[in-house]
mmCIF file of C-alpha atoms and ligand atoms in Angstrom:
data_model
loop_
_atom_site.group_PDB
_atom_site.id
_atom_site.type_symbol
_atom_site.label_atom_id
_atom_site.label_comp_id
_atom_site.label_asym_id
_atom_site.label_seq_id
_atom_site.Cartn_x
_atom_site.Cartn_y
_atom_site.Cartn_z
ATOM 1 C CA MET A 987 19.082 6.163 -24.330
ATOM 2 C CA THR A 988 15.573 5.964 -25.657
ATOM 3 C CA ARG A 989 14.145 4.954 -22.309
ATOM 4 C CA LYS A 990 13.050 8.309 -21.010
ATOM 5 C CA THR A 991 10.949 9.473 -23.934
ATOM 6 C CA GLY A 992 8.388 12.218 -23.551
ATOM 7 C CA ALA A 993 4.859 11.622 -22.357
ATOM 8 C CA MET A 994 2.925 9.518 -24.820
ATOM 9 C CA THR A 995 -0.788 9.632 -24.325
ATOM 10 C CA ASN A 996 -3.904 10.359 -26.328
ATOM 11 C CA ALA A 997 -4.944 12.832 -23.680
ATOM 12 C CA PRO A 998 -6.774 16.001 -24.626
ATOM 13 C CA SER A 999 -4.555 19.062 -24.895
ATOM 14 C CA GLN A 1000 -5.035 22.674 -25.745
ATOM 15 C CA PRO A 1001 -2.981 25.129 -27.781
ATOM 16 C CA GLY A 1002 -0.260 26.698 -25.675
ATOM 17 C CA GLY A 1003 -0.698 24.591 -22.610
ATOM 18 C CA ILE A 1004 -0.736 21.276 -20.855
ATOM 19 C CA LEU A 1005 -4.059 20.792 -19.119
ATOM 20 C CA HIS A 1006 -4.205 20.543 -15.342
ATOM 21 C CA PRO A 1007 -4.990 17.198 -13.660
ATOM 22 C CA ASP A 1008 -8.455 18.425 -12.605
ATOM 23 C CA THR A 1009 -9.279 19.090 -16.248
ATOM 24 C CA LEU A 1010 -7.709 15.871 -17.550
ATOM 25 C CA ALA A 1011 -9.742 13.843 -15.049
ATOM 26 C CA VAL A 1012 -12.937 15.352 -16.435
ATOM 27 C CA ALA A 1013 -12.138 15.826 -20.150
ATOM 28 C CA SER A 1014 -10.276 12.599 -21.033
ATOM 29 C CA GLY A 1015 -11.857 9.389 -22.271
ATOM 30 C CA ARG A 1016 -14.967 10.966 -23.817
ATOM 31 C CA PRO A 1017 -16.802 9.935 -26.991
ATOM 32 C CA ASP A 1018 -16.339 12.209 -30.046
ATOM 33 C CA ARG A 1019 -18.608 15.252 -29.969
ATOM 34 C CA GLN A 1020 -21.250 14.535 -32.545
ATOM 35 C CA PRO A 1021 -24.930 15.458 -32.462
ATOM 36 C CA ASP A 1022 -26.676 13.203 -29.958
ATOM 37 C CA ALA A 1023 -23.492 11.446 -28.899
ATOM 38 C CA PRO A 1024 -23.621 10.562 -25.203
ATOM 39 C CA LEU A 1025 -21.164 12.447 -22.988
ATOM 40 C CA ASN A 1026 -20.018 9.179 -21.455
ATOM 41 C CA HIS A 1027 -19.052 5.957 -23.163
ATOM 42 C CA PRO A 1028 -21.849 3.464 -22.552
ATOM 43 C CA ILE A 1029 -21.100 0.133 -20.870
ATOM 44 C CA THR A 1030 -20.149 -2.188 -23.727
ATOM 45 C CA ALA A 1031 -21.258 -5.643 -22.658
ATOM 46 C CA ALA A 1032 -19.716 -7.630 -25.505
ATOM 47 C CA SER A 1033 -17.938 -10.962 -25.586
ATOM 48 C CA THR A 1034 -17.330 -10.554 -29.305
ATOM 49 C CA TYR A 1035 -17.488 -8.023 -32.150
ATOM 50 C CA VAL A 1036 -18.413 -8.266 -35.823
ATOM 51 C CA ALA A 1037 -15.306 -9.298 -37.783
ATOM 52 C CA ASP A 1038 -12.821 -7.076 -39.636
ATOM 53 C CA GLY A 1039 -12.548 -4.402 -36.916
ATOM 54 C CA ALA A 1040 -9.753 -3.462 -34.521
ATOM 55 C CA LEU A 1041 -11.219 -5.222 -31.447
ATOM 56 C CA GLY A 1042 -12.307 -8.646 -32.664
ATOM 57 C CA TYR A 1043 -13.023 -10.371 -29.358
ATOM 58 C CA GLY A 1044 -13.984 -9.361 -25.824
ATOM 59 C CA ARG A 1045 -10.661 -10.468 -24.344
ATOM 60 C CA TYR A 1046 -8.728 -8.281 -26.814
ATOM 61 C CA GLY A 1047 -10.459 -4.971 -26.335
ATOM 62 C CA ASN A 1048 -13.418 -2.942 -25.140
ATOM 63 C CA PRO A 1049 -14.224 0.713 -25.903
ATOM 64 C CA GLY A 1050 -14.585 1.273 -22.154
ATOM 65 C CA TRP A 1051 -11.032 0.041 -21.488
ATOM 66 C CA SER A 1052 -9.682 2.494 -24.046
ATOM 67 C CA ALA A 1053 -11.558 5.412 -22.485
ATOM 68 C CA LEU A 1054 -10.360 4.482 -18.991
ATOM 69 C CA GLU A 1055 -6.774 3.912 -20.177
ATOM 70 C CA GLU A 1056 -6.750 7.280 -21.913
ATOM 71 C CA THR A 1057 -7.796 8.950 -18.667
ATOM 72 C CA ILE A 1058 -5.429 7.114 -16.303
ATOM 73 C CA GLY A 1059 -2.685 7.596 -18.924
ATOM 74 C CA ALA A 1060 -3.371 11.330 -19.104
ATOM 75 C CA LEU A 1061 -3.161 11.703 -15.318
ATOM 76 C CA GLU A 1062 0.077 9.728 -14.958
ATOM 77 C CA GLY A 1063 1.653 10.813 -18.260
ATOM 78 C CA GLY A 1064 2.024 7.283 -19.642
ATOM 79 C CA LEU A 1065 0.427 4.485 -21.630
ATOM 80 C CA ALA A 1066 -1.993 2.475 -19.498
ATOM 81 C CA THR A 1067 -3.172 -1.110 -19.752
ATOM 82 C CA THR A 1068 -6.042 -2.057 -17.454
ATOM 83 C CA PHE A 1069 -6.535 -5.430 -15.772
ATOM 84 C CA SER A 1070 -9.129 -7.182 -13.647
ATOM 85 C CA SER A 1071 -7.363 -6.155 -10.417
ATOM 86 C CA GLY A 1072 -4.215 -4.559 -9.089
ATOM 87 C CA MET A 1073 -2.761 -8.030 -8.541
ATOM 88 C CA ALA A 1074 -3.407 -8.948 -12.195
ATOM 89 C CA ALA A 1075 -1.476 -5.823 -13.184
ATOM 90 C CA ALA A 1076 1.319 -6.855 -10.780
ATOM 91 C CA HIS A 1077 1.457 -10.293 -12.436
ATOM 92 C CA ALA A 1078 1.737 -8.611 -15.836
ATOM 93 C CA ALA A 1079 4.665 -6.482 -14.618
ATOM 94 C CA LEU A 1080 6.559 -9.627 -13.556
ATOM 95 C CA GLU A 1081 5.633 -11.493 -16.735
ATOM 96 C CA SER A 1082 7.815 -9.204 -18.844
ATOM 97 C CA LEU A 1083 10.973 -10.124 -16.872
ATOM 98 C CA PRO A 1084 13.541 -12.631 -18.115
ATOM 99 C CA ARG A 1085 13.855 -15.927 -16.236
ATOM 100 C CA GLY A 1086 16.110 -15.582 -13.195
ATOM 101 C CA ALA A 1087 15.684 -11.810 -13.072
ATOM 102 C CA ARG A 1088 16.686 -10.061 -9.890
ATOM 103 C CA VAL A 1089 13.854 -8.060 -8.317
ATOM 104 C CA VAL A 1090 14.319 -5.589 -5.470
ATOM 105 C CA LEU A 1091 11.196 -5.395 -3.322
ATOM 106 C CA PRO A 1092 10.329 -3.239 -0.291
ATOM 107 C CA ALA A 1093 10.823 -5.080 3.031
ATOM 108 C CA ASN A 1094 7.351 -3.745 3.900
ATOM 109 C CA CYS A 1095 4.900 -3.644 1.040
ATOM 110 C CA TYR A 1096 1.414 -4.715 0.077
ATOM 111 C CA LEU A 1097 1.139 -8.302 1.312
ATOM 112 C CA GLY A 1098 -0.273 -9.635 -1.966
ATOM 113 C CA VAL A 1099 2.714 -8.363 -3.932
ATOM 114 C CA ALA A 1100 5.145 -9.636 -1.283
ATOM 115 C CA ALA A 1101 3.564 -13.113 -1.492
ATOM 116 C CA LEU A 1102 3.532 -13.088 -5.303
ATOM 117 C CA VAL A 1103 7.212 -12.207 -5.649
ATOM 118 C CA ALA A 1104 8.255 -14.576 -2.827
ATOM 119 C CA ASN A 1105 6.356 -17.377 -4.527
ATOM 120 C CA ARG A 1106 8.080 -16.712 -7.851
ATOM 121 C CA ALA A 1107 11.422 -16.660 -6.055
ATOM 122 C CA GLU A 1108 10.691 -20.007 -4.334
ATOM 123 C CA ARG A 1109 9.910 -21.536 -7.716
ATOM 124 C CA GLY A 1110 13.227 -20.250 -9.013
ATOM 125 C CA ASP A 1111 11.670 -17.931 -11.604
ATOM 126 C CA LEU A 1112 13.379 -14.917 -10.117
ATOM 127 C CA GLU A 1113 15.683 -13.763 -7.353
ATOM 128 C CA MET A 1114 14.170 -11.530 -4.671
ATOM 129 C CA VAL A 1115 16.053 -8.967 -2.577
ATOM 130 C CA THR A 1116 14.196 -6.914 0.031
ATOM 131 C CA VAL A 1117 15.163 -3.474 1.188
ATOM 132 C CA ALA A 1118 13.856 -0.618 3.372
ATOM 133 C CA VAL A 1119 12.508 1.867 0.844
ATOM 134 C CA ASP A 1120 13.310 4.881 3.042
ATOM 135 C CA ASP A 1121 17.014 3.971 3.059
ATOM 136 C CA THR A 1122 18.094 5.384 -0.328
ATOM 137 C CA ALA A 1123 21.679 4.121 -0.070
ATOM 138 C CA ALA A 1124 20.406 0.602 0.645
ATOM 139 C CA VAL A 1125 17.944 0.776 -2.262
ATOM 140 C CA LEU A 1126 20.706 1.852 -4.662
ATOM 141 C CA ALA A 1127 23.108 -0.796 -3.382
ATOM 142 C CA ALA A 1128 20.467 -3.494 -3.902
ATOM 143 C CA ALA A 1129 19.576 -2.042 -7.310
ATOM 144 C CA ASP A 1130 23.088 -2.586 -8.616
ATOM 145 C CA GLY A 1131 22.754 -5.365 -11.207
ATOM 146 C CA ALA A 1132 19.022 -5.819 -10.585
ATOM 147 C CA ASP A 1133 16.530 -6.099 -13.437
ATOM 148 C CA LEU A 1134 13.677 -4.427 -11.598
ATOM 149 C CA VAL A 1135 13.391 -2.185 -8.553
ATOM 150 C CA TRP A 1136 9.816 -2.392 -7.302
ATOM 151 C CA LEU A 1137 8.911 0.464 -4.990
ATOM 152 C CA GLU A 1138 5.866 1.442 -3.055
ATOM 153 C CA SER A 1139 5.823 4.953 -1.683
ATOM 154 C CA PRO A 1140 4.268 5.440 0.760
ATOM 155 C CA THR A 1141 4.377 1.744 1.672
ATOM 156 C CA ASN A 1142 1.333 -0.262 2.696
ATOM 157 C CA PRO A 1143 0.747 -0.215 5.677
ATOM 158 C CA MET A 1144 3.890 1.244 7.301
ATOM 159 C CA MET A 1145 3.709 4.543 5.367
ATOM 160 C CA GLU A 1146 7.463 4.736 4.698
ATOM 161 C CA VAL A 1147 8.436 7.184 1.953
ATOM 162 C CA ALA A 1148 11.106 6.536 -0.671
ATOM 163 C CA ASP A 1149 13.201 9.328 -2.172
ATOM 164 C CA LEU A 1150 11.838 8.705 -5.672
ATOM 165 C CA PRO A 1151 13.670 11.601 -7.401
ATOM 166 C CA ALA A 1152 17.042 10.428 -6.027
ATOM 167 C CA ILE A 1153 16.411 6.772 -6.891
ATOM 168 C CA GLY A 1154 14.914 7.627 -10.292
ATOM 169 C CA SER A 1155 17.839 9.772 -11.350
ATOM 170 C CA ALA A 1156 20.432 7.281 -10.068
ATOM 171 C CA LEU A 1157 18.830 4.531 -12.179
ATOM 172 C CA ALA A 1158 18.204 6.758 -15.217
ATOM 173 C CA ASP A 1159 21.105 5.596 -17.349
ATOM 174 C CA THR A 1160 21.200 2.019 -16.153
ATOM 175 C CA PRO A 1161 19.385 -1.020 -17.549
ATOM 176 C CA THR A 1162 17.586 -1.447 -14.193
ATOM 177 C CA LYS A 1163 13.912 -0.660 -14.504
ATOM 178 C CA LEU A 1164 12.062 1.219 -11.807
ATOM 179 C CA LEU A 1165 8.450 0.350 -11.020
ATOM 180 C CA VAL A 1166 6.448 2.511 -8.623
ATOM 181 C CA ASP A 1167 3.209 1.245 -7.124
ATOM 182 C CA ASN A 1168 1.421 4.601 -6.992
ATOM 183 C CA THR A 1169 -1.788 3.276 -5.418
ATOM 184 C CA PHE A 1170 -1.353 5.217 -2.167
ATOM 185 C CA ALA A 1171 -0.227 8.599 -3.513
ATOM 186 C CA THR A 1172 -2.300 8.697 -6.740
ATOM 187 C CA PRO A 1173 -1.189 10.872 -9.695
ATOM 188 C CA ILE A 1174 -2.694 13.863 -7.896
ATOM 189 C CA LEU A 1175 0.063 13.816 -5.261
ATOM 190 C CA GLN A 1176 2.904 12.024 -7.065
ATOM 191 C CA ARG A 1177 3.748 11.402 -10.730
ATOM 192 C CA PRO A 1178 6.519 8.797 -10.798
ATOM 193 C CA PHE A 1179 7.244 9.082 -14.547
ATOM 194 C CA GLU A 1180 8.360 12.677 -13.975
ATOM 195 C CA VAL A 1181 11.091 11.477 -11.624
ATOM 196 C CA GLY A 1182 12.378 8.585 -13.699
ATOM 197 C CA ALA A 1183 10.047 5.614 -13.187
ATOM 198 C CA ASP A 1184 9.726 3.177 -16.099
ATOM 199 C CA LEU A 1185 6.548 1.517 -14.890
ATOM 200 C CA VAL A 1186 3.686 2.695 -12.701
ATOM 201 C CA LEU A 1187 1.223 0.311 -11.080
ATOM 202 C CA HIS A 1188 -2.222 1.031 -9.669
ATOM 203 C CA SER A 1189 -4.738 -0.864 -7.688
ATOM 204 C CA ALA A 1190 -7.543 1.243 -9.208
ATOM 205 C CA THR A 1191 -9.733 -0.600 -6.720
ATOM 206 C CA LYS A 1192 -8.648 2.066 -4.234
ATOM 207 C CA PHE A 1193 -8.486 5.829 -4.900
ATOM 208 C CA LEU A 1194 -8.922 5.878 -8.689
ATOM 209 C CA SER A 1195 -12.290 4.190 -8.358
ATOM 210 C CA GLY A 1196 -12.934 5.747 -4.959
ATOM 211 C CA HIS A 1197 -16.307 4.218 -4.104
ATOM 212 C CA SER A 1198 -15.450 0.735 -2.801
ATOM 213 C CA ASP A 1199 -17.527 -0.908 -5.535
ATOM 214 C CA ALA A 1200 -15.074 -2.253 -8.132
ATOM 215 C CA LEU A 1201 -11.848 -4.232 -8.478
ATOM 216 C CA LEU A 1202 -9.518 -3.082 -11.259
ATOM 217 C CA GLY A 1203 -5.794 -2.583 -11.887
ATOM 218 C CA ALA A 1204 -3.586 -0.641 -14.256
ATOM 219 C CA LEU A 1205 0.009 -0.918 -15.427
ATOM 220 C CA LEU A 1206 1.583 2.072 -17.172
ATOM 221 C CA THR A 1207 4.724 2.637 -19.204
ATOM 222 C CA ARG A 1208 6.098 5.383 -21.442
ATOM 223 C CA ASP A 1209 7.506 2.881 -23.919
ATOM 224 C CA PRO A 1210 5.093 1.777 -26.702
ATOM 225 C CA ASP A 1211 6.938 -1.569 -27.006
ATOM 226 C CA ASP A 1212 6.338 -2.251 -23.298
ATOM 227 C CA ARG A 1213 2.700 -1.277 -23.751
ATOM 228 C CA ALA A 1214 2.390 -3.886 -26.503
ATOM 229 C CA VAL A 1215 3.834 -6.524 -24.153
ATOM 230 C CA HIS A 1216 1.366 -5.595 -21.406
ATOM 231 C CA ASP A 1217 -1.502 -5.850 -23.878
ATOM 232 C CA GLN A 1218 -0.232 -9.260 -24.992
ATOM 233 C CA VAL A 1219 0.022 -10.483 -21.383
ATOM 234 C CA ARG A 1220 -3.549 -9.369 -20.750
ATOM 235 C CA ARG A 1221 -4.754 -11.273 -23.811
ATOM 236 C CA SER A 1222 -2.938 -14.450 -22.875
ATOM 237 C CA GLN A 1223 -3.572 -14.419 -19.101
ATOM 238 C CA GLY A 1224 -7.121 -13.269 -19.635
ATOM 239 C CA ALA A 1225 -7.258 -11.080 -16.525
ATOM 240 C CA VAL A 1226 -9.416 -8.495 -18.292
ATOM 241 C CA PRO A 1227 -11.433 -5.781 -16.556
ATOM 242 C CA GLY A 1228 -15.200 -6.277 -16.519
ATOM 243 C CA ALA A 1229 -17.340 -3.845 -18.508
ATOM 244 C CA LEU A 1230 -19.244 -2.627 -15.441
ATOM 245 C CA GLU A 1231 -16.064 -2.192 -13.357
ATOM 246 C CA THR A 1232 -14.456 -0.253 -16.189
ATOM 247 C CA TYR A 1233 -17.420 2.105 -16.269
ATOM 248 C CA LEU A 1234 -17.463 2.550 -12.497
ATOM 249 C CA VAL A 1235 -13.765 3.318 -12.269
ATOM 250 C CA LEU A 1236 -13.899 5.924 -15.044
ATOM 251 C CA ARG A 1237 -16.900 7.510 -13.360
ATOM 252 C CA GLY A 1238 -15.007 7.586 -10.071
ATOM 253 C CA LEU A 1239 -11.917 9.070 -11.705
ATOM 254 C CA ARG A 1240 -13.799 12.208 -12.713
ATOM 255 C CA THR A 1241 -13.719 13.394 -9.080
ATOM 256 C CA LEU A 1242 -10.310 11.990 -8.091
ATOM 257 C CA PRO A 1243 -8.551 15.361 -7.693
ATOM 258 C CA LEU A 1244 -11.333 16.755 -5.486
ATOM 259 C CA ARG A 1245 -11.592 13.616 -3.383
ATOM 260 C CA VAL A 1246 -7.860 13.317 -2.824
ATOM 261 C CA ARG A 1247 -7.374 16.939 -1.804
ATOM 262 C CA HIS A 1248 -10.385 17.046 0.504
ATOM 263 C CA ALA A 1249 -9.562 13.776 2.264
ATOM 264 C CA ALA A 1250 -5.896 14.759 2.599
ATOM 265 C CA GLU A 1251 -6.869 17.967 4.394
ATOM 266 C CA SER A 1252 -9.071 16.014 6.826
ATOM 267 C CA ALA A 1253 -6.261 13.500 7.381
ATOM 268 C CA ARG A 1254 -3.852 16.310 8.228
ATOM 269 C CA ILE A 1255 -6.248 17.613 10.893
ATOM 270 C CA LEU A 1256 -6.903 14.146 12.314
ATOM 271 C CA ALA A 1257 -3.187 13.268 12.418
ATOM 272 C CA GLU A 1258 -2.520 16.425 14.425
ATOM 273 C CA ARG A 1259 -5.253 15.654 16.939
ATOM 274 C CA LEU A 1260 -4.456 11.948 17.186
ATOM 275 C CA ALA A 1261 -0.898 12.840 18.164
ATOM 276 C CA ASP A 1262 -2.257 13.979 21.555
ATOM 277 C CA ALA A 1263 -5.041 11.399 21.858
ATOM 278 C CA PRO A 1264 -5.109 8.825 24.687
ATOM 279 C CA GLY A 1265 -3.741 5.402 23.831
ATOM 280 C CA ILE A 1266 -1.965 6.414 20.609
ATOM 281 C CA VAL A 1267 1.692 5.421 20.805
ATOM 282 C CA ARG A 1268 2.806 6.533 17.353
ATOM 283 C CA ILE A 1269 1.411 8.101 14.203
ATOM 284 C CA ARG A 1270 2.684 7.353 10.753
ATOM 285 C CA HIS A 1271 1.555 10.030 8.314
ATOM 286 C CA PRO A 1272 3.736 11.118 5.419
ATOM 287 C CA GLY A 1273 2.446 14.697 5.699
ATOM 288 C CA THR A 1274 0.337 14.431 2.564
ATOM 289 C CA GLY A 1275 -2.446 12.154 1.443
ATOM 290 C CA SER A 1276 -5.409 10.690 3.275
ATOM 291 C CA LEU A 1277 -3.823 7.491 4.581
ATOM 292 C CA LEU A 1278 -2.203 7.161 7.956
ATOM 293 C CA ALA A 1279 -1.336 4.450 10.406
ATOM 294 C CA VAL A 1280 -1.663 4.755 14.165
ATOM 295 C CA GLU A 1281 -0.012 2.417 16.617
ATOM 296 C CA LEU A 1282 -1.720 1.440 19.840
ATOM 297 C CA ALA A 1283 -0.064 -0.436 22.698
ATOM 298 C CA ASP A 1284 -1.210 -3.892 21.621
ATOM 299 C CA ALA A 1285 -3.650 -5.895 19.515
ATOM 300 C CA ALA A 1286 -6.411 -5.687 22.140
ATOM 301 C CA SER A 1287 -6.343 -1.872 22.296
ATOM 302 C CA ALA A 1288 -6.320 -1.668 18.500
ATOM 303 C CA ASP A 1289 -9.241 -4.113 18.293
ATOM 304 C CA ARG A 1290 -11.199 -2.014 20.799
ATOM 305 C CA LEU A 1291 -10.704 1.055 18.597
ATOM 306 C CA VAL A 1292 -11.782 -0.584 15.317
ATOM 307 C CA HIS A 1293 -14.848 -2.121 16.975
ATOM 308 C CA GLY A 1294 -15.798 1.026 18.861
ATOM 309 C CA THR A 1295 -16.768 3.480 16.105
ATOM 310 C CA ARG A 1296 -20.056 4.225 14.354
ATOM 311 C CA LEU A 1297 -18.813 6.057 11.233
ATOM 312 C CA TRP A 1298 -15.390 4.538 10.627
ATOM 313 C CA VAL A 1299 -15.865 1.096 9.062
ATOM 314 C CA ASN A 1300 -13.690 -1.777 10.246
ATOM 315 C CA THR A 1301 -12.777 -3.238 6.862
ATOM 316 C CA THR A 1302 -9.839 -3.809 4.582
ATOM 317 C CA SER A 1303 -9.198 -1.746 1.452
ATOM 318 C CA LEU A 1304 -8.883 2.014 1.321
ATOM 319 C CA GLY A 1305 -9.284 5.100 -0.834
ATOM 320 C CA GLY A 1306 -13.092 5.176 -0.824
ATOM 321 C CA VAL A 1307 -15.463 8.018 0.038
ATOM 322 C CA GLU A 1308 -16.088 6.210 3.345
ATOM 323 C CA SER A 1309 -13.556 6.377 6.164
ATOM 324 C CA THR A 1310 -12.256 2.871 6.779
ATOM 325 C CA PHE A 1311 -9.675 1.312 9.060
ATOM 326 C CA GLU A 1312 -8.380 -2.039 10.186
ATOM 327 C CA ARG A 1313 -5.806 -3.699 12.380
ATOM 328 C CA ARG A 1314 -3.514 -5.101 9.736
ATOM 329 C CA ARG A 1315 -2.120 -8.003 11.739
ATOM 330 C CA ARG A 1316 -5.610 -9.536 11.851
ATOM 331 C CA TRP A 1317 -4.480 -10.987 8.503
ATOM 332 C CA ALA A 1318 -2.287 -14.052 9.001
ATOM 333 C CA ALA A 1319 -0.397 -13.182 5.795
ATOM 334 C CA GLU A 1320 0.538 -9.664 6.958
ATOM 335 C CA LEU A 1321 4.293 -9.215 7.290
ATOM 336 C CA PRO A 1322 5.658 -9.726 10.842
ATOM 337 C CA ASN A 1323 7.424 -6.314 10.702
ATOM 338 C CA VAL A 1324 3.995 -4.692 11.079
ATOM 339 C CA PRO A 1325 3.259 -4.029 14.788
ATOM 340 C CA GLU A 1326 0.306 -5.938 16.301
ATOM 341 C CA GLY A 1327 -1.286 -2.678 17.446
ATOM 342 C CA LEU A 1328 -1.034 -0.883 14.078
ATOM 343 C CA VAL A 1329 -4.303 0.384 12.612
ATOM 344 C CA ARG A 1330 -4.213 1.627 9.023
ATOM 345 C CA MET A 1331 -6.694 4.454 8.465
ATOM 346 C CA SER A 1332 -8.143 5.698 5.183
ATOM 347 C CA VAL A 1333 -9.819 9.067 5.660
ATOM 348 C CA GLY A 1334 -12.910 9.553 3.518
ATOM 349 C CA LEU A 1335 -15.180 12.468 2.714
ATOM 350 C CA GLU A 1336 -17.350 12.671 5.826
ATOM 351 C CA HIS A 1337 -17.065 15.911 7.817
ATOM 352 C CA VAL A 1338 -13.787 15.916 9.687
ATOM 353 C CA GLU A 1339 -15.410 16.939 12.992
ATOM 354 C CA ASP A 1340 -17.774 13.965 12.839
ATOM 355 C CA LEU A 1341 -14.857 11.650 12.102
ATOM 356 C CA TRP A 1342 -12.913 13.097 15.010
ATOM 357 C CA GLN A 1343 -15.809 12.765 17.483
ATOM 358 C CA ASP A 1344 -16.259 9.149 16.441
ATOM 359 C CA LEU A 1345 -12.582 8.365 17.046
ATOM 360 C CA ARG A 1346 -12.482 10.257 20.336
ATOM 361 C CA THR A 1347 -15.436 8.308 21.672
ATOM 362 C CA ALA A 1348 -13.910 4.986 20.648
ATOM 363 C CA LEU A 1349 -10.539 5.891 22.184
ATOM 364 C CA GLY A 1350 -12.354 6.717 25.456
HETATM 365 C C1 LIG B 2442 -4.714 -3.197 -2.849
HETATM 366 C C2 LIG B 2442 -3.330 -3.028 -3.322
HETATM 367 C C3 LIG B 2442 -2.812 -3.823 -4.368
HETATM 368 C C4 LIG B 2442 -3.613 -4.956 -4.992
HETATM 369 O O1 LIG B 2442 -4.684 -4.481 -5.735
HETATM 370 P P1 LIG B 2442 -6.082 -5.308 -5.927
HETATM 371 O O2 LIG B 2442 -6.876 -4.376 -6.766
HETATM 372 O O3 LIG B 2442 -6.635 -5.557 -4.576
HETATM 373 O O4 LIG B 2442 -5.733 -6.566 -6.637
HETATM 374 C C5 LIG B 2442 -1.538 -3.539 -4.814
HETATM 375 N N1 LIG B 2442 -0.779 -2.575 -4.254
HETATM 376 C C6 LIG B 2442 -1.236 -1.811 -3.241
HETATM 377 C C7 LIG B 2442 -0.351 -0.752 -2.662
HETATM 378 C C8 LIG B 2442 -2.513 -2.013 -2.748
HETATM 379 O O5 LIG B 2442 -2.952 -1.255 -1.722
#
């Protein structure tokens, strides 16, 4: 099998050692060190380039994309292609499948992906099978004969965790490809390629960017042929990242390891305290990472919480420096499996005691 080749990136390295993620986040995607070179790639606002070069046209390439892809690729250990959003990257992942392909999808997953795959299935482009990602035997049974197993772990917003090493090794010598949406865990907490994933997806809109100011997506592979397909899909669909967004996400990435670790520690403390807090029926926290979901008795109690805070922002999206939360079922498209009283929480970088006081007041 040639599928599980070694890491293929242009990431910086040093003699006698692989660099740590903290270093890769800072040192990757930099201009060459020449006198007076800037330390950061400037924003290249270009719809076109003078002929006879490698880029040619603004939809085919941008120096900022390459710098960002080098950095995301270094952190995940794969070859990245960036897109205008996480959903554009998800489209690109489906685009490479043959007509009629069978896709295994989590029963609970990001609602945009669920709607996209269901829509393709309704049109007859592919066959969709859904499965509980935390039931490994069920995942493997569904994977038998499938073209693609699409996993989220932890899942959005139910926070279920899949046994990625077990699933990855079971699929290793099969033609079934494994995609992991690593948006929630980030490469700081989980590197799916190391446990057998073929594709890794990111909504870089969330943690990679980290400042709630840009939409961007990435699709990664370890196979250069796959990378070429992803690049081709981006050219033809035209869902290219904007120059400013590309710059913002790379700037945000520099601090990803620090942000993720700090917020995860605050989330651990808050999860512990929320377990004994009035009105909280259940906590879903995978034990690592800065995302959790709390269940309140009903929609009204959950609405009171999200409208009762001064620091926590009632908003969708996650992974920013600001602590944010929302009652997921306020969205008509959210899957009916999600309880009405479930509030998804994204812990940010404010002081944990301030965050706790704010929640305690709102819970009454
Ligand atoms: C937000 C999200 C997406 C979609 O990404 P966009 O950047 O909003 O298009 C995909 N997967 C997960 C897990 C997400 O949270």
